[in-house]
Coordinates of C-alpha atoms in Angstrom, one line a residue:
Chain A
M254 CA -13.5 -29.0 -59.1
A255 CA -17.1 -28.7 -58.6
E256 CA -18.8 -25.7 -57.8
R257 CA -21.8 -26.7 -56.2
V258 CA -21.4 -27.8 -52.4
I259 CA -23.3 -30.0 -50.2
S260 CA -23.4 -28.5 -46.4
S261 CA -21.7 -30.9 -43.7
L262 CA -25.0 -30.9 -42.3
S263 CA -26.7 -32.5 -44.7
Y264 CA -23.9 -35.4 -44.6
M265 CA -24.7 -35.6 -41.2
V266 CA -28.6 -36.4 -41.9
V267 CA -27.8 -38.9 -44.8
C268 CA -25.3 -40.9 -42.3
I269 CA -28.5 -40.8 -39.5
I270 CA -31.0 -41.9 -42.2
L271 CA -28.4 -44.7 -43.4
V272 CA -28.2 -46.1 -39.6
L273 CA -31.8 -45.9 -39.0
M274 CA -32.6 -47.6 -42.3
T275 CA -29.8 -50.4 -41.1
F276 CA -31.6 -50.7 -37.9
V277 CA -34.6 -51.0 -40.1
T278 CA -33.6 -54.2 -42.2
V279 CA -32.0 -55.9 -39.1
S280 CA -35.6 -55.5 -37.2
V281 CA -37.5 -56.8 -40.6
S282 CA -35.1 -60.3 -40.0
F283 CA -37.3 -61.0 -36.6
I284 CA -40.5 -60.7 -38.6
H285 CA -41.6 -64.0 -40.0
L286 CA -42.0 -63.8 -43.9
L287 CA -42.6 -66.2 -46.7
Q288 CA -39.3 -67.5 -48.1
F289 CA -37.2 -64.3 -50.2
W290 CA -39.0 -61.8 -48.8
H291 CA -36.2 -60.9 -46.1
I292 CA -34.0 -60.9 -48.7
A293 CA -36.2 -58.8 -51.4
F294 CA -36.8 -56.3 -48.5
G295 CA -33.2 -56.4 -47.6
L296 CA -32.5 -55.4 -51.4
I297 CA -34.6 -52.7 -51.7
I298 CA -33.4 -50.7 -48.7
G299 CA -29.9 -51.8 -49.6
L300 CA -30.4 -50.4 -53.0
T301 CA -32.3 -47.2 -51.2
K302 CA -28.6 -47.2 -48.5
A303 CA -26.5 -47.3 -51.7
S304 CA -28.2 -44.6 -53.9
L305 CA -28.1 -42.2 -50.6
V306 CA -24.3 -43.0 -50.4
V307 CA -23.8 -42.8 -54.0
L308 CA -26.1 -39.2 -54.6
F309 CA -24.8 -37.6 -51.8
F310 CA -21.5 -39.0 -50.1
M311 CA -19.8 -39.6 -53.4
H312 CA -21.0 -36.6 -55.2
A313 CA -22.8 -37.8 -58.1
L314 CA -25.6 -35.0 -57.3
I315 CA -22.6 -32.3 -58.1
S316 CA -20.8 -34.2 -60.6
D317 CA -20.4 -33.2 -63.9
R318 CA -22.0 -35.1 -66.9
V319 CA -19.2 -37.5 -68.0
T320 CA -19.3 -39.1 -64.5
R321 CA -22.8 -39.3 -64.1
I322 CA -22.9 -41.1 -67.6
V323 CA -20.2 -43.7 -66.1
I324 CA -22.5 -44.9 -63.4
A325 CA -25.6 -45.0 -65.4
V326 CA -23.5 -47.1 -67.7
S327 CA -22.1 -48.9 -64.8
C328 CA -25.6 -49.8 -63.4
F329 CA -26.7 -51.1 -67.3
W330 CA -23.9 -53.9 -67.5
L331 CA -24.8 -54.8 -63.7
G332 CA -28.3 -55.2 -64.5
L333 CA -27.1 -56.8 -68.0
L334 CA -25.3 -59.3 -65.6
V335 CA -28.3 -59.8 -63.1
I336 CA -31.0 -59.9 -65.4
L337 CA -29.4 -62.3 -67.7
T338 CA -28.0 -64.5 -65.6
L339 CA -30.9 -64.7 -63.7
C340 CA -33.3 -65.6 -66.2
D341 CA -30.9 -68.9 -66.9
Y342 CA -31.3 -69.9 -63.3
L343 CA -34.7 -69.1 -62.6
S344 CA -36.0 -70.3 -65.6
R345 CA -34.5 -73.8 -65.5
N346 CA -37.1 -75.8 -64.0
A347 CA -39.8 -73.5 -66.3
M348 CA -39.8 -75.9 -68.9
P349 CA -40.4 -79.4 -69.0
F350 CA -38.0 -82.0 -70.1
M351 CA -37.9 -82.4 -73.8
P352 CA -35.5 -85.2 -74.9
G353 CA -34.5 -84.3 -79.3
H354 CA -36.3 -81.1 -79.1
Chain B
M70 CA -14.1 -23.0 -59.8
K71 CA -13.6 -19.3 -60.0
L72 CA -11.7 -17.1 -57.8
S73 CA -13.3 -13.5 -58.8
D74 CA -16.9 -15.5 -57.6
S75 CA -17.6 -14.0 -54.5
T76 CA -20.6 -15.8 -53.9
I77 CA -18.7 -18.7 -53.2
W78 CA -15.9 -18.2 -51.2
T79 CA -15.5 -16.0 -48.6
P80 CA -12.8 -13.3 -48.1
E81 CA -10.9 -15.7 -45.4
E82 CA -11.2 -18.2 -48.2
R83 CA -10.0 -16.4 -51.3
A84 CA -7.0 -15.3 -48.9
I85 CA -6.0 -18.5 -48.6
I86 CA -6.5 -19.6 -52.6
E87 CA -3.9 -16.9 -53.4
Q88 CA -1.9 -17.7 -50.7
D89 CA -1.9 -21.4 -52.5
T90 CA -1.5 -20.3 -56.0
M91 CA 2.3 -21.3 -56.1
L92 CA 1.3 -24.5 -54.3
A93 CA -1.4 -25.5 -57.5
R94 CA 1.1 -24.4 -59.8
H95 CA 3.3 -26.8 -58.3
R96 CA 0.7 -29.7 -58.3
L97 CA -0.3 -29.4 -61.8
E98 CA 0.8 -31.8 -64.2
E99 CA 2.0 -30.5 -67.5
Q100 CA -0.6 -32.8 -69.5
Y101 CA -3.5 -30.4 -68.0
A102 CA -4.5 -27.3 -69.1
N103 CA -5.4 -26.3 -65.1
L104 CA -6.1 -28.3 -61.6
E105 CA -9.6 -28.5 -62.8
Q106 CA -9.1 -30.4 -65.5
Q107 CA -6.9 -32.6 -63.4
H108 CA -9.2 -33.3 -61.1
E109 CA -12.2 -34.3 -63.2
T110 CA -9.8 -36.6 -64.5
A111 CA -8.3 -38.1 -61.5
A112 CA -12.2 -38.8 -60.5
L113 CA -13.4 -40.1 -64.0
G114 CA -10.6 -42.3 -63.7
M115 CA -11.7 -43.8 -60.3
W116 CA -14.9 -44.0 -61.3
V117 CA -13.9 -45.9 -64.3
F118 CA -11.8 -48.4 -61.9
L119 CA -15.3 -48.6 -59.5
A120 CA -17.0 -49.6 -62.5
T121 CA -15.0 -52.6 -63.2
E122 CA -15.1 -53.1 -59.1
V123 CA -18.8 -53.3 -59.7
M124 CA -18.6 -55.8 -62.0
F125 CA -16.4 -57.6 -60.0
F126 CA -18.4 -58.0 -56.9
G127 CA -21.6 -58.1 -59.2
A128 CA -20.5 -61.6 -60.5
L129 CA -20.2 -63.0 -56.8
F130 CA -23.7 -61.2 -55.7
V131 CA -25.3 -62.9 -59.2
G132 CA -24.2 -65.6 -58.2
L133 CA -24.6 -65.8 -54.3
G134 CA -28.4 -65.0 -55.5
A135 CA -29.2 -67.7 -57.9
Y136 CA -27.9 -70.2 -55.4
I137 CA -30.0 -68.8 -52.8
Y138 CA -32.8 -69.4 -55.1
L139 CA -31.9 -72.8 -55.8
H140 CA -30.8 -73.9 -52.2
H141 CA -33.1 -71.7 -50.5
E142 CA -33.3 -73.9 -46.5
A143 CA -30.0 -74.7 -46.6
F144 CA -28.9 -71.0 -47.1
E145 CA -31.4 -69.5 -44.7
K146 CA -30.4 -72.5 -42.2
A147 CA -26.3 -71.7 -42.5
S148 CA -27.0 -68.0 -42.6
E149 CA -28.8 -67.9 -39.1
K150 CA -25.5 -69.6 -38.2
L151 CA -23.7 -66.6 -38.9
N152 CA -22.7 -63.1 -36.3
W153 CA -25.4 -60.9 -37.6
I154 CA -24.9 -59.0 -34.4
I155 CA -21.6 -57.7 -35.3
G156 CA -22.7 -57.8 -39.3
G157 CA -25.0 -55.2 -38.2
V158 CA -22.4 -53.1 -35.8
N159 CA -19.8 -53.1 -38.6
T160 CA -21.9 -51.8 -41.0
V161 CA -22.8 -48.7 -38.7
V162 CA -19.0 -48.5 -38.3
L163 CA -18.6 -48.0 -42.1
L164 CA -21.4 -45.8 -42.8
V165 CA -20.1 -43.2 -39.9
S166 CA -16.7 -43.8 -41.1
S167 CA -17.7 -42.9 -44.5
L168 CA -19.6 -40.1 -43.4
M169 CA -16.0 -38.9 -41.6
M170 CA -14.1 -39.7 -45.1
V171 CA -16.7 -36.9 -46.3
L172 CA -16.2 -34.4 -44.0
A173 CA -12.5 -35.2 -44.5
V174 CA -13.1 -33.7 -48.3
H175 CA -15.4 -31.4 -47.1
A176 CA -12.8 -29.9 -44.7
A177 CA -10.3 -29.9 -47.9
K178 CA -12.3 -27.8 -50.1
A179 CA -12.6 -25.3 -47.1
G180 CA -8.9 -25.0 -46.8
K181 CA -9.5 -26.6 -42.7
Q182 CA -6.0 -28.6 -42.6
R183 CA -6.9 -29.7 -39.0
G184 CA -10.2 -30.9 -39.8
L185 CA -9.1 -32.6 -42.7
F186 CA -6.4 -34.4 -41.1
L187 CA -8.9 -35.2 -37.7
F188 CA -11.5 -36.4 -39.9
L189 CA -8.8 -39.0 -41.9
V190 CA -7.6 -40.4 -39.0
L191 CA -11.2 -41.4 -37.8
T192 CA -11.8 -42.7 -41.0
A193 CA -8.7 -44.9 -40.5
L194 CA -9.6 -45.6 -37.1
L195 CA -13.1 -46.8 -38.1
G196 CA -11.8 -48.8 -40.6
I197 CA -9.1 -50.2 -38.3
C198 CA -12.3 -51.1 -36.1
F199 CA -14.3 -52.9 -38.9
L200 CA -11.3 -55.0 -39.2
C201 CA -11.0 -55.8 -35.8
L202 CA -15.2 -56.7 -35.2
K203 CA -14.5 -58.9 -38.7
G204 CA -11.3 -60.7 -36.9
L205 CA -13.9 -61.5 -34.1
E206 CA -16.7 -62.4 -36.1
Y207 CA -14.1 -64.5 -37.9
Y208 CA -12.8 -66.3 -34.2
T209 CA -16.5 -67.2 -33.4
D210 CA -17.0 -69.0 -36.8
W211 CA -13.9 -71.0 -36.0
R212 CA -15.1 -71.7 -33.0
D213 CA -18.4 -72.4 -34.5
N214 CA -16.8 -74.9 -37.0
L215 CA -18.0 -72.7 -39.9
I216 CA -15.2 -73.0 -41.8
P217 CA -15.4 -75.7 -45.1
G218 CA -12.3 -77.8 -45.1
W219 CA -10.7 -77.4 -42.0
R220 CA -13.2 -76.9 -39.5
F221 CA -16.7 -78.3 -40.5
D222 CA -18.9 -80.7 -38.5
E223 CA -21.1 -82.7 -41.2
Q224 CA -23.2 -84.6 -38.5
E225 CA -23.8 -81.1 -36.5
W226 CA -25.5 -79.9 -39.6
I227 CA -27.9 -83.1 -40.1
D228 CA -28.5 -83.7 -36.3
R229 CA -29.4 -79.9 -35.1
A230 CA -29.6 -78.0 -38.1
H231 CA -32.2 -80.9 -39.2
L232 CA -30.9 -80.6 -43.0
T233 CA -30.3 -84.3 -45.0
P234 CA -27.3 -85.6 -46.0
N235 CA -27.4 -83.7 -49.5
Q236 CA -27.9 -80.8 -48.6
V237 CA -25.0 -80.3 -46.3
P238 CA -22.8 -79.5 -49.1
Q239 CA -25.0 -76.3 -50.0
V240 CA -24.4 -75.5 -46.5
K241 CA -20.3 -75.7 -47.5
L242 CA -21.4 -73.5 -50.9
F243 CA -22.7 -70.9 -48.7
L244 CA -20.2 -70.8 -46.7
M245 CA -17.4 -70.2 -49.3
F246 CA -19.6 -67.7 -50.8
Y247 CA -19.7 -65.9 -46.9
W248 CA -15.4 -66.8 -46.7
T249 CA -14.8 -65.5 -50.4
M250 CA -17.0 -62.0 -50.4
T251 CA -16.2 -61.1 -47.1
G252 CA -12.5 -61.9 -47.4
L253 CA -12.2 -59.9 -50.4
H254 CA -14.2 -57.1 -49.0
A255 CA -12.3 -56.9 -45.9
L256 CA -8.8 -56.7 -48.5
H257 CA -10.6 -53.7 -49.8
V258 CA -11.1 -52.3 -46.6
T259 CA -7.6 -52.7 -45.8
L260 CA -6.2 -51.0 -48.6
G261 CA -8.8 -48.4 -48.3
I262 CA -7.4 -47.8 -44.7
G263 CA -3.8 -48.0 -46.0
A264 CA -4.7 -45.3 -48.7
V265 CA -6.9 -42.9 -46.1
L266 CA -3.8 -43.1 -43.5
A267 CA -1.5 -41.9 -46.7
M268 CA -3.7 -39.3 -47.3
A269 CA -3.4 -38.3 -43.4
V270 CA 0.5 -38.0 -43.7
L271 CA 0.3 -35.8 -46.3
A272 CA -2.3 -33.8 -45.0
R273 CA -0.1 -33.3 -41.7
R274 CA 2.5 -32.0 -44.2
G275 CA 0.7 -29.3 -45.8
H276 CA 0.5 -31.2 -48.9
F277 CA -3.5 -30.1 -50.1
S278 CA -5.0 -26.7 -50.3
P279 CA -8.7 -25.9 -51.2
V280 CA -7.5 -25.7 -54.9
Y281 CA -5.9 -29.2 -54.7
Y282 CA -7.2 -31.6 -52.9
S283 CA -8.1 -34.3 -55.8
P284 CA -6.3 -37.6 -53.9
V285 CA -8.3 -36.8 -51.1
D286 CA -11.5 -36.8 -53.1
V287 CA -10.2 -39.9 -55.3
T288 CA -9.4 -41.5 -52.2
A289 CA -12.9 -40.9 -50.8
L290 CA -14.7 -42.2 -53.8
Y291 CA -12.6 -45.8 -52.9
W292 CA -13.9 -45.9 -49.5
H293 CA -17.6 -45.1 -50.3
F294 CA -17.6 -47.7 -52.9
V295 CA -16.2 -50.3 -50.1
D296 CA -18.7 -49.2 -47.5
T297 CA -21.7 -49.7 -50.4
V298 CA -20.7 -53.3 -50.8
W299 CA -20.8 -53.8 -47.3
I300 CA -24.5 -52.3 -47.4
F301 CA -25.7 -55.3 -49.7
L302 CA -23.1 -58.1 -48.0
L303 CA -25.4 -57.4 -44.9
P304 CA -28.7 -58.2 -46.5
M305 CA -27.1 -60.9 -49.1
L306 CA -25.1 -63.0 -46.4
Y307 CA -26.6 -62.3 -42.7
L308 CA -30.7 -61.7 -43.2
I309 CA -31.6 -64.4 -45.5
G310 CA -34.0 -66.0 -42.9
T311 CA -36.1 -65.5 -40.1
H312 CA -34.0 -64.6 -36.8
T313 CA -34.7 -64.8 -33.4
A314 CA -33.2 -64.0 -30.1
A315 CA -31.9 -67.4 -29.5
D316 CA -29.4 -66.6 -32.4
L317 CA -27.1 -64.4 -30.7
H318 CA -23.8 -65.3 -30.3
F319 CA -21.7 -64.2 -27.6

């Protein structure tokens, strides 16, 4: 089992940061922003929060190399899924309709 | 982990570990060289399972994201009808439950049996609290006619939300994403509560020790993953558009 440990105080600090970030996420939804900025802002904070959970609560910070590889590969496959799918959907109206081509 | 390493273990902890040597031998499966290898294998297995879960939920999130882009106006109007207060409170409930879970693992490592049991029970209780709030939210959705195919008023969306008749199916699509994703997440929470309660029962029976707490650690990984999914559900479902004080749903 992992030799390195994270202190219980660190866990509590991380939890407080996560709760504060949740308040920020909800608060920003009351500010009038243009079209997709709410989603963009929410996802940026969400990614930060998820990283904190994975690094501290799931102990990725003190995990062995194999576990880190699994995490990195998961992110890579998810990235492929997101990027390739959105490349299709977001570019459908980018090119004019050209019958015969 | 080295028992001889005095920089890691206090004398009291070493005494507990030495007392648990017999317990450790009983918990070691025959295919592993030692408990450390057994623990690493179990944790790796859970991480690989979670990788499949990432793809499972990831596909739903990508689908939702693509349709938010294509039907932004209708999705924004539909999102504003959801109960973001319960969604936000539930986020905090899950985050605190994650803290309880990680403190349970911490207590297990330190050999604090009472702490382990207490934190596991608190985790399960917060999970149950999450499901109760979710149930309350589903009730308000039912009351507000937000269930496509069962309780849904198309004319209401045209009259009150000022959507065109062509946009009403897009509202239904958003609500189908909402019910599918929150429903699947609630199912995961339910399974997680069962696993955490099972760990609590085992902890009460003295099943775990500082050298053997692998099931608690693996259950914790699953619980934190469920928490992580909800972290993304909050902005993607509840916070698409701009809220006002008038959006309060109680």
